[in-house]
Coordinates of C-alpha atoms in Angstrom, one line a residue:
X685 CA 87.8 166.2 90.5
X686 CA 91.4 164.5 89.3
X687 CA 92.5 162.2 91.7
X688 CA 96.4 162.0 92.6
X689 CA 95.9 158.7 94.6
X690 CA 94.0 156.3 94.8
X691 CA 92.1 157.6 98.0
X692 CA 90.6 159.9 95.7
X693 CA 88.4 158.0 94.3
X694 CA 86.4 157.5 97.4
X695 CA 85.1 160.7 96.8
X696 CA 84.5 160.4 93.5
X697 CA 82.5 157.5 93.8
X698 CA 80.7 159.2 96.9
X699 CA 79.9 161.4 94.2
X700 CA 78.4 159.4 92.0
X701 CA 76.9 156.5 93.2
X702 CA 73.4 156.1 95.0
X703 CA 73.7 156.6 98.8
X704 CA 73.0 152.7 99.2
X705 CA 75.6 151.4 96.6
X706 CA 78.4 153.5 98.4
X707 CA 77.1 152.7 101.8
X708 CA 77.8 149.0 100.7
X709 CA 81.1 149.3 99.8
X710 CA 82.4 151.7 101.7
X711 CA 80.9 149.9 105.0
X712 CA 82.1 147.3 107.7
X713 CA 79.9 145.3 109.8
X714 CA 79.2 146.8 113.5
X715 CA 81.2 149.9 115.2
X716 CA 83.6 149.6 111.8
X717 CA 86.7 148.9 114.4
X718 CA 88.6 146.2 111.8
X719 CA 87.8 148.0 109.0
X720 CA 89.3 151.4 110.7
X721 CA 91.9 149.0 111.8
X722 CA 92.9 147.7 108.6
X723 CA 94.0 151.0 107.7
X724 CA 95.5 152.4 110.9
X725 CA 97.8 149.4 112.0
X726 CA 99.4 149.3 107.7
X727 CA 99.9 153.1 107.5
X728 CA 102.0 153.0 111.0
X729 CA 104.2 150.7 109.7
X730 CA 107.1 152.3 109.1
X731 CA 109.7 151.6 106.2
X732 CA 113.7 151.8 106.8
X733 CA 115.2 154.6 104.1
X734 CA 118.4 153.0 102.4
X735 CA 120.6 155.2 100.2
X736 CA 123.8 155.4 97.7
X737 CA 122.6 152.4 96.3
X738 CA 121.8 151.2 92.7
X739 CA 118.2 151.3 92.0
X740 CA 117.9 152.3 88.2
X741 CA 116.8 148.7 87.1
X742 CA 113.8 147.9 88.9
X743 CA 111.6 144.9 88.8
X744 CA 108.0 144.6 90.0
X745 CA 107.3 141.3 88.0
X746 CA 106.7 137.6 89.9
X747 CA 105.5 134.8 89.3
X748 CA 102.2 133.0 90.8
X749 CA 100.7 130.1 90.5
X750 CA 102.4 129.8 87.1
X751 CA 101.1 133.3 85.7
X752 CA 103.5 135.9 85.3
X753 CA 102.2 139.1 86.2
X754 CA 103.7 142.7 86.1
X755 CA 103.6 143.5 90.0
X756 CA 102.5 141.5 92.6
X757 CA 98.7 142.9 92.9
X758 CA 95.5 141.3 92.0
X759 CA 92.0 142.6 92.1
X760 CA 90.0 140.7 94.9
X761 CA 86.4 140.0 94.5
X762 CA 83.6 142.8 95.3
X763 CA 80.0 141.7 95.3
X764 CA 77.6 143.6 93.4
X765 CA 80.4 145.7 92.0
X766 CA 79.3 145.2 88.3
X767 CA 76.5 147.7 89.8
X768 CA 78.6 150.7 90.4
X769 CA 79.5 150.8 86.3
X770 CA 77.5 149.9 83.5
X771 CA 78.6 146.3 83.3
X772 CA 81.5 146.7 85.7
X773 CA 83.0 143.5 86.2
X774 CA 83.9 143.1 82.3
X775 CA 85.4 146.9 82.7
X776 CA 87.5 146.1 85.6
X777 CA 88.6 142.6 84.3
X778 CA 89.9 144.2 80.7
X779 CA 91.8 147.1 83.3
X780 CA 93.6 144.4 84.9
X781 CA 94.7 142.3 82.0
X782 CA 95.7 145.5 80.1
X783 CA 97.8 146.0 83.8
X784 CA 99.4 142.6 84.1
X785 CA 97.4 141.5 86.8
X786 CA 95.0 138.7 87.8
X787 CA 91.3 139.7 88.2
X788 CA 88.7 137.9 90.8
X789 CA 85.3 137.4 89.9
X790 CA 82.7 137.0 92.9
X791 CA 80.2 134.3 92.7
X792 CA 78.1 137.3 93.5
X793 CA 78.6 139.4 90.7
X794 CA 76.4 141.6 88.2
X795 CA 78.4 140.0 85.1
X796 CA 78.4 136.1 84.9
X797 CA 81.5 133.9 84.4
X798 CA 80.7 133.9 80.5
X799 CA 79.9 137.5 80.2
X800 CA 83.8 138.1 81.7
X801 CA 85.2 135.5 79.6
X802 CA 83.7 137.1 76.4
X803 CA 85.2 140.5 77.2
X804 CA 88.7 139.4 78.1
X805 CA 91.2 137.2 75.9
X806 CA 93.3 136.3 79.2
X807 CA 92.4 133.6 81.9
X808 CA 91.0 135.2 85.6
X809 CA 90.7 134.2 88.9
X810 CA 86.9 132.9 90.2
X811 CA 85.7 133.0 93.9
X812 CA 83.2 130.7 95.5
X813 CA 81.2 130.6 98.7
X814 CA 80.7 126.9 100.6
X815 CA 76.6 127.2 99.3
X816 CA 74.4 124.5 100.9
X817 CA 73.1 123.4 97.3
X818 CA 76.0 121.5 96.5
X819 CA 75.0 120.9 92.9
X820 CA 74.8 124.1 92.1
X821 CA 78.2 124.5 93.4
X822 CA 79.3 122.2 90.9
X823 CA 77.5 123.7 87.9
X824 CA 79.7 127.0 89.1
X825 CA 83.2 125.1 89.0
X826 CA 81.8 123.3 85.7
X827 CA 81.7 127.2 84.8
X828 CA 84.4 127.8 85.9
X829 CA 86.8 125.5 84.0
X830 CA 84.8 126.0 80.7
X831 CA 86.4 129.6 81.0
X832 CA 89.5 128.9 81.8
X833 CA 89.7 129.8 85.4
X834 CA 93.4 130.1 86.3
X835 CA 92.6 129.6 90.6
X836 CA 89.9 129.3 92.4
X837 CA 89.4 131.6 95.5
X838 CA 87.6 129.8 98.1
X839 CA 86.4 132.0 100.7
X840 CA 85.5 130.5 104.4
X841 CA 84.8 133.4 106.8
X842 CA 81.2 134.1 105.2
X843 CA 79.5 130.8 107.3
X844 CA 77.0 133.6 108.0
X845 CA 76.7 137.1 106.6
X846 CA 78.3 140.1 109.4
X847 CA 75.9 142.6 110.6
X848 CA 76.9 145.7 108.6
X849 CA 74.7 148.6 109.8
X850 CA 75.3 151.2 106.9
X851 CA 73.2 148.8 104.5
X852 CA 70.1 148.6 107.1
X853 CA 70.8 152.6 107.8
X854 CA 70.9 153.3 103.7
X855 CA 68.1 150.8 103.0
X856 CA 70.0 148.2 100.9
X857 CA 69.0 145.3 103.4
X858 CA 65.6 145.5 105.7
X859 CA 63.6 147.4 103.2
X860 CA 62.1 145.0 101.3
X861 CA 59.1 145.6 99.3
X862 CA 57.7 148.4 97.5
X863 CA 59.1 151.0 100.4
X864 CA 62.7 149.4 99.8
X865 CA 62.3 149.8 96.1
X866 CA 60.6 153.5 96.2
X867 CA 63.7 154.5 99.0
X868 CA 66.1 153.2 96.7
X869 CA 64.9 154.1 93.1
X870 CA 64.5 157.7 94.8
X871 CA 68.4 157.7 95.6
X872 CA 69.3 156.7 92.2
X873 CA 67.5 160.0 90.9
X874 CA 69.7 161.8 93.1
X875 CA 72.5 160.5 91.2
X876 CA 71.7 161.1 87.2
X877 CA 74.8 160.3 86.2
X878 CA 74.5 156.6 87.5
X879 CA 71.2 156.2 86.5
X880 CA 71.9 156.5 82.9
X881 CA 74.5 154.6 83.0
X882 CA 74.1 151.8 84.9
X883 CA 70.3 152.1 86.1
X884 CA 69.0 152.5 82.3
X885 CA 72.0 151.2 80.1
X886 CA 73.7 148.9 82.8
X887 CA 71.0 146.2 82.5
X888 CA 70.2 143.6 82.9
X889 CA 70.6 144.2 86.9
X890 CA 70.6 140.5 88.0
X891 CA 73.3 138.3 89.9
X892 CA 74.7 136.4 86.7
X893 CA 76.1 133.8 88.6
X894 CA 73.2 133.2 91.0
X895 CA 70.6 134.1 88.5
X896 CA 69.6 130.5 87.9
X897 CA 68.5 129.6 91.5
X898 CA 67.2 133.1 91.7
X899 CA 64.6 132.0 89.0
X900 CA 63.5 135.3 88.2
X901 CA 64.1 137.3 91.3
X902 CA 66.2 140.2 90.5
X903 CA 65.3 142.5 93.9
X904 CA 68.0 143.3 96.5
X905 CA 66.3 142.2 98.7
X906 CA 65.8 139.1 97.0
X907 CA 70.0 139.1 97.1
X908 CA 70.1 139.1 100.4
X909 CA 67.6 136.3 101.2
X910 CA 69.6 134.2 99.5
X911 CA 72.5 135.1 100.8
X912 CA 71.3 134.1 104.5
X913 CA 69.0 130.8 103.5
X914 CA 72.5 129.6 101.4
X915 CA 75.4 130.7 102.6
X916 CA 76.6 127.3 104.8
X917 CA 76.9 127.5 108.9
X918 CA 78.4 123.6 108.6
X919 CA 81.2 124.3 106.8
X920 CA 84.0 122.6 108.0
X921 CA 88.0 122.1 107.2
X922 CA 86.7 118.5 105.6
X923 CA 84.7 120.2 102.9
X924 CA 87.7 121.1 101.1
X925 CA 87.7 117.5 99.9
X926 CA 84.9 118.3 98.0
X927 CA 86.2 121.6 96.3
X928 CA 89.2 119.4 95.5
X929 CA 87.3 116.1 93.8
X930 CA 85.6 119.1 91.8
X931 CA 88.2 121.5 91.0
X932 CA 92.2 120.9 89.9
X933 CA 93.4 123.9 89.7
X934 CA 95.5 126.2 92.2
X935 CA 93.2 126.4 95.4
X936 CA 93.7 129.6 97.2
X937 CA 91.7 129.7 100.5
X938 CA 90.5 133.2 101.4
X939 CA 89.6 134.2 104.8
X940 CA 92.3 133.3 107.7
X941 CA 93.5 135.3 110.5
X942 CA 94.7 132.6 112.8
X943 CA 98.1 131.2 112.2
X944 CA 96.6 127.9 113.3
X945 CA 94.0 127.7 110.4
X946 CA 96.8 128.8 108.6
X947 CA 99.0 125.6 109.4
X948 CA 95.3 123.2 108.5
X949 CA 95.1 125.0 105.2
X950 CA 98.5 123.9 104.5
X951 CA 97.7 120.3 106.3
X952 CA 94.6 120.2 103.6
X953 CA 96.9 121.3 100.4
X954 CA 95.3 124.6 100.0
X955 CA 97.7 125.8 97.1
X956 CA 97.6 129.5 98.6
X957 CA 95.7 131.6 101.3
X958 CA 94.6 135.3 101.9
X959 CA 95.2 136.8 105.4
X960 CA 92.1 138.8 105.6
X961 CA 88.8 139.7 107.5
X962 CA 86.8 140.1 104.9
X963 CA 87.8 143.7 104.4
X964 CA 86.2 144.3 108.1
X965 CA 82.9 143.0 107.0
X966 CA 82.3 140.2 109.1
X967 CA 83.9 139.9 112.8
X968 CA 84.5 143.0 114.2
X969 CA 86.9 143.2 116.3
X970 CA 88.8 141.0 114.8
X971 CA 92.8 141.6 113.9
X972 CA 93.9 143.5 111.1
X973 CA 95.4 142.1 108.3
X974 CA 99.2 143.9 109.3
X975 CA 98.8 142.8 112.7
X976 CA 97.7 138.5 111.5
X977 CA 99.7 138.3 108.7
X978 CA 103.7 138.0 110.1
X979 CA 102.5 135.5 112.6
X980 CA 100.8 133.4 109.3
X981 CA 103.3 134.1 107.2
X982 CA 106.1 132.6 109.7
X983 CA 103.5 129.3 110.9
X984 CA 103.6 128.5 107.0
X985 CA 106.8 129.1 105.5
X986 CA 107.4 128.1 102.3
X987 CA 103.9 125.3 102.5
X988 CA 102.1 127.3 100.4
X989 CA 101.9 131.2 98.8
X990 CA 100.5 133.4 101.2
X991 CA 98.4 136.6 100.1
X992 CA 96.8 139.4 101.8
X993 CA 94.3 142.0 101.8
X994 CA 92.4 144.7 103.5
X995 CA 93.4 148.6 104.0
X996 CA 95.3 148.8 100.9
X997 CA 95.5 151.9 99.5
X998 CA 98.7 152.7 97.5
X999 CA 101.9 151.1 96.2
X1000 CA 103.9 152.0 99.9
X1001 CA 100.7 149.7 101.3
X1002 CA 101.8 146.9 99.3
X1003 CA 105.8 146.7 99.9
X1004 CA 104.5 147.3 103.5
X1005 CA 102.0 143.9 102.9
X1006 CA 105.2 141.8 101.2
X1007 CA 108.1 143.0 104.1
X1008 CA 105.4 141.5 106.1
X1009 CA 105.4 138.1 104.6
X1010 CA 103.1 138.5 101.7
X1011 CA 104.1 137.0 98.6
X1012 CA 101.0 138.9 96.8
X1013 CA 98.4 141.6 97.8
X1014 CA 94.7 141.9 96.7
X1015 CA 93.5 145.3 96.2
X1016 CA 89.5 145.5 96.9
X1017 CA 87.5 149.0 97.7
X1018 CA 90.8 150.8 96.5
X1019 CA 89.4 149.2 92.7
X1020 CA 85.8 149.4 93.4
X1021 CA 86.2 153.1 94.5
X1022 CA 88.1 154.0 91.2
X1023 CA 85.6 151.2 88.8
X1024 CA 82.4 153.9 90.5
X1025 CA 84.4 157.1 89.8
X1026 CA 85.7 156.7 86.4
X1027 CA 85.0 152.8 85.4
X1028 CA 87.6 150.7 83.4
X1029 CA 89.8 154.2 83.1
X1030 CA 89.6 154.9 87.1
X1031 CA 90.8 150.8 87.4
X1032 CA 93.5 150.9 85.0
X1033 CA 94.8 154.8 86.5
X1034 CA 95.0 152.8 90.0
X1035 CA 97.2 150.4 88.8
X1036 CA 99.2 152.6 87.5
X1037 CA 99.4 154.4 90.5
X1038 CA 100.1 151.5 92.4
X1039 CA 102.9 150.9 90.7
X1040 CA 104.3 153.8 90.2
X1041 CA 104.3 154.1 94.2
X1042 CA 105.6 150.5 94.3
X1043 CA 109.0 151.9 92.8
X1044 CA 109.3 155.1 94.2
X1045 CA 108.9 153.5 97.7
X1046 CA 111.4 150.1 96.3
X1047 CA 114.0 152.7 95.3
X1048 CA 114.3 154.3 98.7
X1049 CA 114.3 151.6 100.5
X1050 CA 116.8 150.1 98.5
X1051 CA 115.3 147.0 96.6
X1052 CA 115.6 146.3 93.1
X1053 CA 112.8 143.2 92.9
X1054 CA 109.7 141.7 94.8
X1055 CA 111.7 138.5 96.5
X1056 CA 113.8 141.4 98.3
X1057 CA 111.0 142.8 100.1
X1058 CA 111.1 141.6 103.3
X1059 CA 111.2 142.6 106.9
X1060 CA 114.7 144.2 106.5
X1061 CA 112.7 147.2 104.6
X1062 CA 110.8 147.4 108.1
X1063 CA 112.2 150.0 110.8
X1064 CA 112.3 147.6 113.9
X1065 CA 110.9 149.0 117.4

C-alpha cells in the first residue's frame, strides 16, 4: 500500500500492528463523540479562494519559543508509541529534526529522555504529568534539563485517566494476568511483521521514564496501575508554582478548552498553551479543538503563544488551525499512524506531506507566510 496522505497510514498501521496497540491509538474514551468531532467541525471549515496574486515565494518558517523551525508543526506526545516501531520514539524524534520541527517526548514513553537525547544532535520538547510522587517529578525535570529540553509540555486534563472502551474491548486494560498476556501475545502472532520487529528486536519493552518506580514491572497492565494510583485528582492552578521553582524554561500548558482557564494560564505565566481534549481521550463530549480554540485565542491575545491539536490530518488542517488563532499545531495520531506503517520513513513522508499541503493550500488562498494566516483565509457564514 503507498499512501498519498497522511490518512493512509491509518490503514497501514491497522495493518501491522497488534489489534490492542491500534485499538489504543486509534481510540477515544466513551461513544468517541470528541474524537469524531475533532475531525468533523476542522474539515467543515471552509477556506476563502484568493487569485491573481503573487505566491511564488512562499514561507512556512516561524519562530517559537526562540527555535526556528521550518513550518509551524510539532509532533505531540503519544504514550506507548515507541511500541508501534522498534524503538520508536528515537525514530520519530530523528524524522522531526531532519523536518525542522520540534519533537514531544511523553513521560510515558518506551524510549527514556537519554535514550532520545543519544539518537538526536538537536534539543526536543518533554511532557509531564502532575504525578503525586513529587520527587520523582523532580528527578524527571532534573532529566530533563541534563538533555537539553527546549519546553516543557505540562499537561493538566489527565487528573484521572478517560474511560476508553476500545482498550477494555481489545484487552489492553482489564486483562491482567496470564489471560491478558496469553490474549495479547496471541494478537502479536497475528501480526509477524511487528513481532520481529518490535516484539523480538524492539526490546527492552519497559516505560523508560517510569521504569524506576516501576521497579521491575514491565506488564501493561502494570502501566496502567500506575497510571490510576499516580496520576494526581488535587491538582490545582497553584501547582504550577511548583513546575516553575523546578523548571526555567518555556512552560507550555497542555490541556485547555475553556477560554477562562485560558486567561489563569496566562495569570500564572504559562509561556504557551495547547487548545486540546486530549485528542478525544478523556471528556467526551467535550468541544472540539476548531470549535474552543477562536474563543481562546481572542481571551488571550498576544499573553502568551497559543497552540492546538486534535483532528489534524493534512497541511489544509493546519492553515485551517492558524486562521483560527493558532500560532502552532501539534500533529499526534496523524505521526503515530505513519511511525506504525513505515517508522522514521512514514514520519518524515508526513511532514513532507504536510508541508507540501501547507503551500498548495497558502498559495490559493493567497498568503505568502505563517503571520498571514488568519481568519481573513476563512469564508465567513
Amino acid at each position: 500500500m503507498k499512501a498519498a496522505a497522511a490518512r493512509d497510514y491509518r490503514e497501514m498501521a491497522r495493518r501491522r500492528l497488534p489489534h490492542f496497540l491500534f485499538e489504543y491509538i486509534d481510540g477515544g474514551s466513551y461513544d468517541e463523540t470528541t474524537l469524531a468531532a475533532n475531525r468533523e467541525d476542522l474539515v467543515r471549515i471552509a477556506l476563502r479562494q484568493r487569485v491573481l496574486r503573487d505566491v511564488s515565494k512562499i514561507d512556512l518558517s516561524t519562530t517559537l519559543f526562540g527555535q526556528r523551525m521550518n513550518m509551524p508543526v510539532a509532533l505531540a506526545p503519544i504514550g506507548l508509541a515507541g511500541l508501534t516501531a522498534r524503538r520508536g520514539e528515537v525514530q520519530a524524534a530523528r524524522a522531526a529534526e531532519a523536518a525542522g520541527v520540534p519533537f514531544t517526548l511523553s513521560t510515558v514513553s518506551a524510549c527514556d529522555l537519554a535514550e532520545v537525547t543519544r539518537g538526536v544532535k538537536q534539543p526536543f520538547w518533554f511532557q509531564l504529568y502532575m504525578i503525586r510522587d513529587r520527587g520523582f517529578m523532580r528527578e524527571l525535570l532534573v532529566k530533563a534539563r541534563e538533555a537539553k529540553c527546549s519546553a516543557l509540555m505540562f499537561t493538566v486534563d489527565m487528573p484521572v485517566p478517560g474511560s476508553r472502551y476500545r482498550d477494555y474491548r481489545s484487552g489492553l486494560a482489564g486483562a491482567s494476568g496470564a489471560l491478558g498476556d496469553m490474549r495479547r501475545t496471541f494478537q502479536a502472532m497475528q501480526r509477524p511483521s511487528w513481532a520481529w520487529d518490535v516484539g523480538l528486536n524492539g526490546r527492552p519493552h519497559h516505560l523508560g521514564n517510569v521504569a524506576p518506580v516501576l521497579k521491575g514491572r514491565t506488564g501493561l497492565e502494570d502501566f496502567f496501575r500506575w497510571m490510576r494510583e499516580n496520576f494526581d485528582p488535587t491538582i490545582t492552578w497553584k501547582d504550577l508554582d511548583f513546575i516553575r521553582a523546578e523548571w526555567t524554561g518555556p512552560l507550555i500548558i497542555k490541556g485547555i478548552l475553556d477560554a477562562e482557564d485560558a486567561r489563569e494560564a496566562v495569570r500564572l505565566g504559562a509561556d504557551s498553551l495547547v487548545v486540546s481534549n486530549h485528542g478525544g481521550r478523556q471528556l467526551d463530549g467535550a468541544p472540539s479543538t476548531a470549535r474552543a480554540l477562536p474563543a481562546i485565542a481572542d481571551a488571550v491575545g498576544d499573553g502568551l503563544t497559543v497552540l492546538a491539536d486534535g483532528g489534524v490530518r493534512s497541511g489544509l488542517d493546519v492553515v485551517r488551525m492558524l486562521a483560527l488563532g493558532a500560532k502552532g499545531v501539534l500533529l499526534g495520531r496523524a505521526w503515530a499512524y505513519a511511525l506504525a506503517g513505515r517508522g522514521q520513513t512514514g514520519v518524515s513522508h508526513v511532514l513532507q506531506l504536510i508541508e507540501a499541503e501547507m503551500r498548495v493550500a497558502m498559495a490559493l488562498t493567497g498568503v505568502t507566510r505563517v503571520s498571514d494566516i488568519n481568519a481573513d483565509v476563512l469564508v465567513r457564514s
